[in-house]
C-alpha cells in the first residue's frame, strides 16, 4: 500500500532492526491513514464474508476500529493480555511468546463473543515473529469459528512470522513488508 | 445520551458496584455505537477547537479513534501504561493510583507529540475515581498545552472522579452517568 509505505519512508525511524512508527501508528495515530488502511483491507478481503474482527490490545485496536466501518460495521473484539475485570465467564486463551521481551504472556477472549457461526478477520499493527497472530488464530480455532485471514499494517519480511502464518494455511495480507535494514536504510520487499 | 443508556440497560451487567459493558464497549466493541458517541462528543464540544485527542490504552482507544473523525480527523495519542519500545525521547509521565487494583501505575506520552500550540480533548471509557483523567490532565499541563475538556462514555456518579475533574476547572462531558446500584438495578442520574 503506497500511502503507508510513503509514510514509513517519511517518518519511520530505524533503531537496529526495530522500526519506529509511533508518530502515526502505535502511539500517536493518524486516523485518516487508519481509515485508508481499513479500506485497503476491505478491498483485499472483498468476497470473504467477515462477521467479526479480532485484534489484540493495545496497538491493534485503532486499526481494527477504523477497518470495521469498511466491513459493514462488524463488531471488533480486542484480546486482553492481562487479567481484567472486563473478562469473565469462560475464556479462550493462548500463550504467546514475546521474543522482544523474552517473556510469555497470555491472550484472552471471553468465549461468548466467538461462535462457530463466525468468520473472523484478525488485524494487528506489526508482524515480526508471528506469535501474537498464531495465538489469536488458536483462539479462533478453539471457538470453532473460521479464520478468514490475517491483515497487518507492517510485516517484517526478514523475520519468520509471515512464513509461519502462511504455513498454517492462513491468508495473510500485509500492507507494507520491510526487508532487513541495510546501512540504516528502510527497504521494502514483496512477499 | 439515550442510545448509550439504552444499550447499558439492555446489556450492562452489575457485579456489586462494577458495571460490565464488555459486550459493546471494552472487550467487544460496537463500532456504530462508538461512532455515534464520537458524534455526540463533537456536538457537545462544538465551538471548542481541538487539535489532538488524548486517551489511555487500551479501552479508550476505540472511542478516541471513532471520535477523531468527528473532530476533523485530528491525531489520536494513546498514553501507555507500561514501558514500550514505542516510547522514546523525552517522556511526559504521571503517576496514577488504581483503586480497583490498589496499585500505582504510570501513564506516559512521548513529549514530542504535545506542544503549547495544542488544544487537547481527553477521552476515556469510564470515569470512577478520576485518577486516570487527572493523570492525563497533568500530562497536558506538563506539555504546556490547553485541555479543552474530558469526555467519558460512562461516569460512575456515586464515586468522586467527576467531582475531582470538575473541581480542577476542567469541562467534563459524560454520555451516561450511573447512580449507585440499588437491589442490583442499574440507575442513571444527572450531574
mmCIF file of C-alpha atoms in Angstrom:
data_model
loop_
_atom_site.group_PDB
_atom_site.id
_atom_site.type_symbol
_atom_site.label_atom_id
_atom_site.label_comp_id
_atom_site.label_asym_id
_atom_site.label_seq_id
_atom_site.Cartn_x
_atom_site.Cartn_y
_atom_site.Cartn_z
ATOM 1 C CA UNK A 1 0.000 0.000 0.000
ATOM 2 C CA UNK A 2 1.829 3.040 -1.326
ATOM 3 C CA UNK A 3 0.289 5.547 1.100
ATOM 4 C CA UNK A 4 1.562 3.558 4.067
ATOM 5 C CA UNK A 5 4.983 2.940 2.536
ATOM 6 C CA UNK A 6 5.375 6.637 1.802
ATOM 7 C CA UNK A 7 4.555 7.444 5.402
ATOM 8 C CA UNK A 8 7.030 4.857 6.672
ATOM 9 C CA UNK A 9 9.715 6.358 4.415
ATOM 10 C CA UNK A 10 8.949 9.867 5.677
ATOM 11 C CA UNK A 11 8.503 9.247 9.379
ATOM 12 C CA UNK A 12 9.754 5.747 10.182
ATOM 13 C CA UNK A 13 12.896 5.607 12.295
ATOM 14 C CA UNK A 14 15.167 2.587 12.471
ATOM 15 C CA UNK A 15 16.847 1.582 15.682
ATOM 16 C CA UNK A 16 18.750 -1.550 14.756
ATOM 17 C CA UNK A 17 16.101 -3.949 13.475
ATOM 18 C CA UNK A 18 13.294 -2.051 15.190
ATOM 19 C CA UNK A 19 11.177 0.221 13.005
ATOM 20 C CA UNK A 20 9.588 3.051 14.977
ATOM 21 C CA UNK A 21 6.307 4.336 13.584
ATOM 22 C CA UNK A 22 4.965 5.884 16.748
ATOM 23 C CA UNK A 23 4.244 9.212 15.054
ATOM 24 C CA UNK A 24 1.343 7.762 13.062
ATOM 25 C CA UNK A 25 0.621 4.155 14.002
ATOM 26 C CA UNK A 26 1.223 2.930 17.522
ATOM 27 C CA UNK A 27 1.441 5.838 19.937
ATOM 28 C CA UNK A 28 0.150 8.821 18.016
ATOM 29 C CA UNK A 29 -2.293 7.599 15.355
ATOM 30 C CA UNK A 30 -3.212 9.237 12.061
ATOM 31 C CA UNK A 31 -6.873 8.300 11.823
ATOM 32 C CA UNK A 32 -7.120 9.170 8.119
ATOM 33 C CA UNK A 33 -4.324 6.722 7.428
ATOM 34 C CA UNK A 34 -6.008 4.106 9.635
ATOM 35 C CA UNK A 35 -9.182 4.634 7.630
ATOM 36 C CA UNK A 36 -7.352 4.225 4.332
ATOM 37 C CA UNK A 37 -5.732 1.061 5.665
ATOM 38 C CA UNK A 38 -9.140 -0.252 6.670
ATOM 39 C CA UNK A 39 -10.447 0.405 3.161
ATOM 40 C CA UNK A 40 -7.465 -1.421 1.713
ATOM 41 C CA UNK A 41 -8.056 -4.466 3.924
ATOM 42 C CA UNK A 42 -11.708 -4.452 2.812
ATOM 43 C CA UNK A 43 -10.602 -4.322 -0.835
ATOM 44 C CA UNK A 44 -8.197 -7.216 -0.371
ATOM 45 C CA UNK A 45 -10.654 -9.362 1.552
ATOM 46 C CA UNK A 46 -13.635 -8.482 -0.669
ATOM 47 C CA UNK A 47 -15.693 -11.578 -1.333
ATOM 48 C CA UNK A 48 -14.761 -13.119 2.011
ATOM 49 C CA UNK A 49 -17.639 -12.500 4.418
ATOM 50 C CA UNK A 50 -16.413 -11.261 7.794
ATOM 51 C CA UNK A 51 -18.640 -11.325 10.878
ATOM 52 C CA UNK A 52 -16.103 -10.167 13.487
ATOM 53 C CA UNK A 53 -12.720 -8.508 13.599
ATOM 54 C CA UNK A 54 -10.300 -9.742 16.239
ATOM 55 C CA UNK A 55 -7.213 -7.890 17.387
ATOM 56 C CA UNK A 56 -5.067 -7.641 20.489
ATOM 57 C CA UNK A 57 -4.577 -4.709 22.817
ATOM 58 C CA UNK A 58 -3.300 -2.073 22.501
ATOM 59 C CA UNK A 59 -1.810 -1.092 19.144
ATOM 60 C CA UNK A 60 -4.173 -3.195 17.043
ATOM 61 C CA UNK A 61 -7.322 -1.538 18.337
ATOM 62 C CA UNK A 62 -7.140 1.650 16.292
ATOM 63 C CA UNK A 63 -6.605 -0.250 13.051
ATOM 64 C CA UNK A 64 -9.399 -2.699 13.849
ATOM 65 C CA UNK A 65 -11.933 0.001 14.740
ATOM 66 C CA UNK A 66 -11.106 2.014 11.625
ATOM 67 C CA UNK A 67 -11.312 -1.111 9.451
ATOM 68 C CA UNK A 68 -14.643 -2.310 10.866
ATOM 69 C CA UNK A 69 -16.508 0.517 9.114
ATOM 70 C CA UNK A 70 -15.345 -0.920 5.796
ATOM 71 C CA UNK A 71 -16.580 -4.377 6.712
ATOM 72 C CA UNK A 72 -20.185 -3.356 7.352
ATOM 73 C CA UNK A 73 -19.573 -2.243 10.943
ATOM 74 C CA UNK A 74 -18.925 -5.739 12.267
ATOM 75 C CA UNK A 75 -18.040 -5.925 15.970
ATOM 76 C CA UNK A 76 -14.398 -5.640 16.983
ATOM 77 C CA UNK A 77 -13.037 -7.817 19.781
ATOM 78 C CA UNK A 78 -9.718 -6.985 21.354
ATOM 79 C CA UNK A 79 -7.968 -9.817 23.149
ATOM 80 C CA UNK A 80 -6.540 -8.862 26.524
ATOM 81 C CA UNK A 81 -3.006 -9.530 27.626
ATOM 82 C CA UNK A 82 -3.659 -9.285 31.336
ATOM 83 C CA UNK A 83 -6.356 -10.305 33.747
ATOM 84 C CA UNK A 84 -9.130 -7.749 33.653
ATOM 85 C CA UNK A 85 -12.424 -7.247 35.405
ATOM 86 C CA UNK A 86 -13.891 -6.969 31.915
ATOM 87 C CA UNK A 87 -13.080 -10.620 31.301
ATOM 88 C CA UNK A 88 -15.391 -13.149 32.832
ATOM 89 C CA UNK A 89 -17.239 -16.319 32.048
ATOM 90 C CA UNK A 90 -15.465 -18.979 30.058
ATOM 91 C CA UNK A 91 -12.274 -17.703 28.458
ATOM 92 C CA UNK A 92 -10.441 -18.713 25.314
ATOM 93 C CA UNK A 93 -6.738 -18.272 25.899
ATOM 94 C CA UNK A 94 -3.466 -18.848 24.117
ATOM 95 C CA UNK A 95 0.065 -18.461 25.366
ATOM 96 C CA UNK A 96 2.212 -16.098 23.320
ATOM 97 C CA UNK A 97 5.966 -15.838 23.466
ATOM 98 C CA UNK A 98 7.392 -12.347 23.122
ATOM 99 C CA UNK A 99 10.861 -12.551 21.569
ATOM 100 C CA UNK A 100 11.283 -8.809 22.100
ATOM 101 C CA UNK A 101 10.814 -9.032 25.834
ATOM 102 C CA UNK A 102 11.771 -12.726 26.194
ATOM 103 C CA UNK A 103 8.674 -13.451 28.221
ATOM 104 C CA UNK A 104 5.418 -15.329 27.748
ATOM 105 C CA UNK A 105 2.040 -13.714 28.057
ATOM 106 C CA UNK A 106 -1.483 -14.951 27.518
ATOM 107 C CA UNK A 107 -4.036 -13.507 25.100
ATOM 108 C CA UNK A 108 -7.588 -13.981 26.261
ATOM 109 C CA UNK A 109 -11.060 -13.554 24.811
ATOM 110 C CA UNK A 110 -14.392 -14.177 26.532
ATOM 111 C CA UNK A 111 -15.733 -17.294 24.854
ATOM 112 C CA UNK A 112 -19.246 -15.863 24.448
ATOM 113 C CA UNK A 113 -18.087 -13.431 21.761
ATOM 114 C CA UNK A 114 -16.903 -16.034 19.248
ATOM 115 C CA UNK A 115 -19.026 -18.877 17.937
ATOM 116 C CA UNK A 116 -18.808 -21.489 15.173
ATOM 117 C CA UNK A 117 -21.026 -19.181 13.099
ATOM 118 C CA UNK A 118 -18.293 -16.516 12.978
ATOM 119 C CA UNK A 119 -15.928 -15.716 10.147
ATOM 120 C CA UNK A 120 -13.111 -13.811 11.790
ATOM 121 C CA UNK A 121 -10.617 -11.374 10.326
ATOM 122 C CA UNK A 122 -7.555 -10.890 12.537
ATOM 123 C CA UNK A 123 -5.838 -7.496 12.342
ATOM 124 C CA UNK A 124 -2.728 -6.129 14.001
ATOM 125 C CA UNK A 125 -0.175 -3.395 13.523
ATOM 126 C CA UNK A 126 3.046 -5.440 13.244
ATOM 127 C CA UNK A 127 4.014 -8.936 12.224
ATOM 128 C CA UNK A 128 7.514 -9.996 13.179
ATOM 129 C CA UNK A 129 7.821 -13.473 14.699
ATOM 130 C CA UNK A 130 4.108 -14.127 14.309
ATOM 131 C CA UNK A 131 3.474 -15.340 17.819
ATOM 132 C CA UNK A 132 0.613 -12.944 18.566
ATOM 133 C CA UNK A 133 -1.210 -13.789 15.313
ATOM 134 C CA UNK A 134 -0.733 -17.521 15.902
ATOM 135 C CA UNK A 135 -2.184 -17.076 19.400
ATOM 136 C CA UNK A 136 -5.224 -15.254 18.011
ATOM 137 C CA UNK A 137 -5.646 -17.926 15.334
ATOM 138 C CA UNK A 138 -5.593 -20.565 18.053
ATOM 139 C CA UNK A 139 -8.364 -18.701 19.885
ATOM 140 C CA UNK A 140 -10.472 -18.627 16.699
ATOM 141 C CA UNK A 141 -9.872 -22.367 16.283
ATOM 142 C CA UNK A 142 -10.858 -23.037 19.921
ATOM 143 C CA UNK A 143 -14.123 -21.170 19.291
ATOM 144 C CA UNK A 144 -14.832 -23.377 16.303
ATOM 145 C CA UNK A 145 -15.004 -20.226 14.176
ATOM 146 C CA UNK A 146 -13.480 -19.741 10.748
ATOM 147 C CA UNK A 147 -10.412 -17.551 10.264
ATOM 148 C CA UNK A 148 -10.913 -15.512 7.112
ATOM 149 C CA UNK A 149 -7.323 -14.400 7.299
ATOM 150 C CA UNK A 150 -4.896 -12.020 8.917
ATOM 151 C CA UNK A 151 -4.130 -8.449 7.972
ATOM 152 C CA UNK A 152 -1.202 -6.453 9.300
ATOM 153 C CA UNK A 153 -0.009 -2.961 8.615
ATOM 154 C CA UNK A 154 3.700 -3.790 8.593
ATOM 155 C CA UNK A 155 5.319 -7.186 8.151
ATOM 156 C CA UNK A 156 8.978 -7.632 8.887
ATOM 157 C CA UNK A 157 9.790 -9.757 5.876
ATOM 158 C CA UNK A 158 13.188 -10.700 7.305
ATOM 159 C CA UNK A 159 11.649 -12.457 10.296
ATOM 160 C CA UNK A 160 9.744 -15.693 10.101
ATOM 161 C CA UNK A 161 6.260 -14.649 11.250
ATOM 162 C CA UNK A 162 4.831 -14.276 7.759
ATOM 163 C CA UNK A 163 6.122 -17.700 6.759
ATOM 164 C CA UNK A 164 4.666 -19.301 9.911
ATOM 165 C CA UNK A 165 1.223 -17.760 9.401
ATOM 166 C CA UNK A 166 1.118 -18.708 5.720
ATOM 167 C CA UNK A 167 2.389 -22.218 6.553
ATOM 168 C CA UNK A 168 -0.603 -22.565 8.863
ATOM 169 C CA UNK A 169 -2.753 -22.276 5.751
ATOM 170 C CA UNK A 170 -3.962 -18.803 6.648
ATOM 171 C CA UNK A 171 -4.318 -15.980 4.169
ATOM 172 C CA UNK A 172 -2.104 -13.090 5.175
ATOM 173 C CA UNK A 173 -2.309 -9.572 3.802
ATOM 174 C CA UNK A 174 0.473 -7.177 4.774
ATOM 175 C CA UNK A 175 0.130 -3.564 3.689
ATOM 176 C CA UNK A 176 3.879 -2.970 3.786
ATOM 177 C CA UNK A 177 6.646 -5.540 4.030
ATOM 178 C CA UNK A 178 10.035 -4.318 5.119
ATOM 179 C CA UNK A 179 13.312 -6.043 4.373
ATOM 180 C CA UNK A 180 16.278 -6.275 6.726
ATOM 181 C CA UNK A 181 17.666 -2.783 7.190
ATOM 182 C CA UNK A 182 20.942 -2.137 5.386
ATOM 183 C CA UNK A 183 23.160 0.758 6.390
ATOM 184 C CA UNK A 184 20.305 2.175 8.404
ATOM 185 C CA UNK A 185 18.037 2.391 5.367
ATOM 186 C CA UNK A 186 14.403 1.266 5.368
ATOM 187 C CA UNK A 187 13.794 -1.033 2.402
ATOM 188 C CA UNK A 188 10.560 -2.628 1.232
ATOM 189 C CA UNK A 189 10.181 -6.032 -0.343
ATOM 190 C CA UNK A 190 7.480 -8.186 -1.908
ATOM 191 C CA UNK A 191 6.386 -11.479 -0.439
ATOM 192 C CA UNK B 1 -27.015 10.046 25.525
ATOM 193 C CA UNK B 2 -30.108 7.889 25.139
ATOM 194 C CA UNK B 3 -28.595 5.423 22.680
ATOM 195 C CA UNK B 4 -25.817 4.561 25.111
ATOM 196 C CA UNK B 5 -28.131 4.414 28.115
ATOM 197 C CA UNK B 6 -30.466 2.066 26.253
ATOM 198 C CA UNK B 7 -27.549 -0.188 25.449
ATOM 199 C CA UNK B 8 -26.373 -0.162 29.068
ATOM 200 C CA UNK B 9 -29.890 -1.080 30.195
ATOM 201 C CA UNK B 10 -30.056 -3.938 27.692
ATOM 202 C CA UNK B 11 -26.598 -5.417 28.012
ATOM 203 C CA UNK B 12 -24.926 -3.951 31.096
ATOM 204 C CA UNK B 13 -24.364 -6.412 33.930
ATOM 205 C CA UNK B 14 -23.818 -5.349 37.518
ATOM 206 C CA UNK B 15 -21.422 -7.211 39.760
ATOM 207 C CA UNK B 16 -21.565 -5.292 43.004
ATOM 208 C CA UNK B 17 -20.572 -1.746 42.095
ATOM 209 C CA UNK B 18 -18.905 -2.863 38.884
ATOM 210 C CA UNK B 19 -20.822 -2.291 35.660
ATOM 211 C CA UNK B 20 -19.814 -4.729 32.927
ATOM 212 C CA UNK B 21 -20.210 -3.424 29.389
ATOM 213 C CA UNK B 22 -17.770 -5.746 27.700
ATOM 214 C CA UNK B 23 -20.299 -6.815 25.048
ATOM 215 C CA UNK B 24 -20.184 -3.413 23.328
ATOM 216 C CA UNK B 25 -17.595 -1.107 24.885
ATOM 217 C CA UNK B 26 -14.428 -2.527 26.391
ATOM 218 C CA UNK B 27 -13.792 -6.034 25.132
ATOM 219 C CA UNK B 28 -16.126 -6.465 22.206
ATOM 220 C CA UNK B 29 -16.831 -3.055 20.663
ATOM 221 C CA UNK B 30 -19.859 -1.925 18.687
ATOM 222 C CA UNK B 31 -18.242 0.425 16.200
ATOM 223 C CA UNK B 32 -21.528 2.030 15.177
ATOM 224 C CA UNK B 33 -22.127 2.950 18.796
ATOM 225 C CA UNK B 34 -18.550 4.236 19.103
ATOM 226 C CA UNK B 35 -19.189 6.380 16.031
ATOM 227 C CA UNK B 36 -22.410 7.767 17.485
ATOM 228 C CA UNK B 37 -20.605 8.529 20.718
ATOM 229 C CA UNK B 38 -17.891 10.333 18.776
ATOM 230 C CA UNK B 39 -20.540 12.423 17.017
ATOM 231 C CA UNK B 40 -22.095 13.271 20.372
ATOM 232 C CA UNK B 41 -18.760 14.393 21.828
ATOM 233 C CA UNK B 42 -18.270 16.575 18.735
ATOM 234 C CA UNK B 43 -21.705 18.098 19.225
ATOM 235 C CA UNK B 44 -21.028 18.849 22.894
ATOM 236 C CA UNK B 45 -17.582 20.294 22.280
ATOM 237 C CA UNK B 46 -18.615 22.215 19.137
ATOM 238 C CA UNK B 47 -17.030 25.630 19.190
ATOM 239 C CA UNK B 48 -14.012 24.404 21.121
ATOM 240 C CA UNK B 49 -11.211 23.835 18.640
ATOM 241 C CA UNK B 50 -9.443 20.524 19.247
ATOM 242 C CA UNK B 51 -6.044 19.765 17.722
ATOM 243 C CA UNK B 52 -5.388 16.377 19.375
ATOM 244 C CA UNK B 53 -7.323 13.706 21.193
ATOM 245 C CA UNK B 54 -5.572 12.026 24.106
ATOM 246 C CA UNK B 55 -6.614 8.742 25.673
ATOM 247 C CA UNK B 56 -5.020 5.874 27.552
ATOM 248 C CA UNK B 57 -4.598 2.277 26.497
ATOM 249 C CA UNK B 58 -6.469 0.083 25.998
ATOM 250 C CA UNK B 59 -10.219 0.667 26.350
ATOM 251 C CA UNK B 60 -10.102 4.345 25.447
ATOM 252 C CA UNK B 61 -8.537 3.788 22.042
ATOM 253 C CA UNK B 62 -11.654 2.666 20.181
ATOM 254 C CA UNK B 63 -13.684 5.614 21.412
ATOM 255 C CA UNK B 64 -10.888 8.071 20.608
ATOM 256 C CA UNK B 65 -10.330 6.752 17.085
ATOM 257 C CA UNK B 66 -14.061 6.765 16.329
ATOM 258 C CA UNK B 67 -14.406 10.283 17.743
ATOM 259 C CA UNK B 68 -11.451 11.737 15.847
ATOM 260 C CA UNK B 69 -13.368 11.563 12.544
ATOM 261 C CA UNK B 70 -15.906 13.947 14.022
ATOM 262 C CA UNK B 71 -13.198 16.389 15.071
ATOM 263 C CA UNK B 72 -11.726 16.841 11.614
ATOM 264 C CA UNK B 73 -9.504 13.747 11.797
ATOM 265 C CA UNK B 74 -7.187 15.174 14.427
ATOM 266 C CA UNK B 75 -4.414 12.809 15.584
ATOM 267 C CA UNK B 76 -5.128 10.481 18.493
ATOM 268 C CA UNK B 77 -2.447 9.821 21.096
ATOM 269 C CA UNK B 78 -2.822 6.927 23.470
ATOM 270 C CA UNK B 79 -0.821 7.133 26.672
ATOM 271 C CA UNK B 80 0.978 3.923 27.598
ATOM 272 C CA UNK B 81 0.788 2.270 30.967
ATOM 273 C CA UNK B 82 3.965 0.244 30.609
ATOM 274 C CA UNK B 83 7.423 0.730 29.215
ATOM 275 C CA UNK B 84 7.323 0.183 25.483
ATOM 276 C CA UNK B 85 9.812 0.237 22.671
ATOM 277 C CA UNK B 86 7.409 2.669 21.006
ATOM 278 C CA UNK B 87 8.151 5.236 23.685
ATOM 279 C CA UNK B 88 11.388 7.122 23.381
ATOM 280 C CA UNK B 89 12.833 10.559 23.604
ATOM 281 C CA UNK B 90 11.656 12.815 26.391
ATOM 282 C CA UNK B 91 8.570 11.482 28.124
ATOM 283 C CA UNK B 92 5.724 13.191 29.916
ATOM 284 C CA UNK B 93 4.569 10.970 32.756
ATOM 285 C CA UNK B 94 2.097 10.997 35.604
ATOM 286 C CA UNK B 95 1.569 8.503 38.361
ATOM 287 C CA UNK B 96 -1.947 7.098 38.593
ATOM 288 C CA UNK B 97 -3.402 5.233 41.528
ATOM 289 C CA UNK B 98 -5.734 2.374 40.666
ATOM 290 C CA UNK B 99 -8.254 1.921 43.461
ATOM 291 C CA UNK B 100 -9.588 -1.186 41.727
ATOM 292 C CA UNK B 101 -6.252 -2.955 41.823
ATOM 293 C CA UNK B 102 -4.768 -0.983 44.723
ATOM 294 C CA UNK B 103 -1.587 -0.298 42.780
ATOM 295 C CA UNK B 104 0.087 2.660 41.167
ATOM 296 C CA UNK B 105 0.967 2.808 37.515
ATOM 297 C CA UNK B 106 2.421 5.477 35.276
ATOM 298 C CA UNK B 107 0.822 6.927 32.162
ATOM 299 C CA UNK B 108 3.354 8.118 29.641
ATOM 300 C CA UNK B 109 3.351 10.133 26.438
ATOM 301 C CA UNK B 110 6.302 10.998 24.220
ATOM 302 C CA UNK B 111 6.788 14.722 24.760
ATOM 303 C CA UNK B 112 7.223 15.455 21.047
ATOM 304 C CA UNK B 113 3.527 14.795 20.358
ATOM 305 C CA UNK B 114 2.126 17.544 22.577
ATOM 306 C CA UNK B 115 3.096 21.192 22.355
ATOM 307 C CA UNK B 116 1.870 24.501 23.778
ATOM 308 C CA UNK B 117 0.044 25.012 20.459
ATOM 309 C CA UNK B 118 -2.234 22.046 21.167
ATOM 310 C CA UNK B 119 -5.824 22.096 22.385
ATOM 311 C CA UNK B 120 -6.374 18.616 23.742
ATOM 312 C CA UNK B 121 -9.583 16.679 24.260
ATOM 313 C CA UNK B 122 -9.180 13.764 26.674
ATOM 314 C CA UNK B 123 -11.444 10.765 26.113
ATOM 315 C CA UNK B 124 -11.891 7.518 28.023
ATOM 316 C CA UNK B 125 -14.451 4.783 28.510
ATOM 317 C CA UNK B 126 -15.043 5.002 32.280
ATOM 318 C CA UNK B 127 -14.768 7.639 34.960
ATOM 319 C CA UNK B 128 -14.886 6.331 38.525
ATOM 320 C CA UNK B 129 -12.283 7.770 40.878
ATOM 321 C CA UNK B 130 -10.883 10.043 38.192
ATOM 322 C CA UNK B 131 -7.260 9.163 38.686
ATOM 323 C CA UNK B 132 -6.563 8.280 35.052
ATOM 324 C CA UNK B 133 -8.138 11.512 33.756
ATOM 325 C CA UNK B 134 -6.246 13.579 36.324
ATOM 326 C CA UNK B 135 -3.022 11.899 35.207
ATOM 327 C CA UNK B 136 -3.743 12.701 31.558
ATOM 328 C CA UNK B 137 -4.637 16.287 32.503
ATOM 329 C CA UNK B 138 -1.308 16.551 34.288
ATOM 330 C CA UNK B 139 0.475 15.394 31.126
ATOM 331 C CA UNK B 140 -1.340 18.048 29.081
ATOM 332 C CA UNK B 141 -0.301 20.641 31.669
ATOM 333 C CA UNK B 142 3.323 19.472 31.570
ATOM 334 C CA UNK B 143 3.280 19.913 27.778
ATOM 335 C CA UNK B 144 2.073 23.483 28.187
ATOM 336 C CA UNK B 145 -0.944 22.562 26.072
ATOM 337 C CA UNK B 146 -4.549 23.520 26.724
ATOM 338 C CA UNK B 147 -7.072 20.960 27.935
ATOM 339 C CA UNK B 148 -10.330 21.546 26.080
ATOM 340 C CA UNK B 149 -12.040 19.119 28.404
ATOM 341 C CA UNK B 150 -12.673 15.489 29.161
ATOM 342 C CA UNK B 151 -15.275 13.192 27.669
ATOM 343 C CA UNK B 152 -16.179 9.790 29.029
ATOM 344 C CA UNK B 153 -18.712 7.222 27.952
ATOM 345 C CA UNK B 154 -19.793 6.226 31.452
ATOM 346 C CA UNK B 155 -19.349 8.176 34.677
ATOM 347 C CA UNK B 156 -19.981 6.495 37.985
ATOM 348 C CA UNK B 157 -21.840 9.359 39.599
ATOM 349 C CA UNK B 158 -21.599 7.747 43.017
ATOM 350 C CA UNK B 159 -17.819 7.930 43.050
ATOM 351 C CA UNK B 160 -15.835 11.128 43.314
ATOM 352 C CA UNK B 161 -13.991 11.235 39.979
ATOM 353 C CA UNK B 162 -16.423 13.584 38.295
ATOM 354 C CA UNK B 163 -16.289 15.992 41.199
ATOM 355 C CA UNK B 164 -12.466 15.935 41.214
ATOM 356 C CA UNK B 165 -12.201 16.613 37.480
ATOM 357 C CA UNK B 166 -14.759 19.437 37.601
ATOM 358 C CA UNK B 167 -13.069 20.870 40.707
ATOM 359 C CA UNK B 168 -9.874 21.068 38.688
ATOM 360 C CA UNK B 169 -11.725 23.579 36.482
ATOM 361 C CA UNK B 170 -11.995 21.141 33.602
ATOM 362 C CA UNK B 171 -15.086 20.732 31.477
ATOM 363 C CA UNK B 172 -16.360 17.175 31.723
ATOM 364 C CA UNK B 173 -18.914 15.594 29.413
ATOM 365 C CA UNK B 174 -20.217 12.162 30.415
ATOM 366 C CA UNK B 175 -22.527 10.400 27.962
ATOM 367 C CA UNK B 176 -24.155 8.326 30.697
ATOM 368 C CA UNK B 177 -23.931 8.801 34.451
ATOM 369 C CA UNK B 178 -24.885 5.870 36.625
ATOM 370 C CA UNK B 179 -26.024 6.095 40.218
ATOM 371 C CA UNK B 180 -25.152 3.654 42.972
ATOM 372 C CA UNK B 181 -26.814 0.350 42.158
ATOM 373 C CA UNK B 182 -29.829 -0.481 44.327
ATOM 374 C CA UNK B 183 -31.114 -4.034 44.561
ATOM 375 C CA UNK B 184 -28.959 -4.958 41.598
ATOM 376 C CA UNK B 185 -30.645 -2.398 39.342
ATOM 377 C CA UNK B 186 -28.762 -0.061 37.030
ATOM 378 C CA UNK B 187 -29.955 3.511 37.561
ATOM 379 C CA UNK B 188 -28.991 6.672 35.737
ATOM 380 C CA UNK B 189 -28.641 10.132 37.229
ATOM 381 C CA UNK B 190 -27.970 13.678 36.106
ATOM 382 C CA UNK B 191 -24.927 15.630 37.244
#
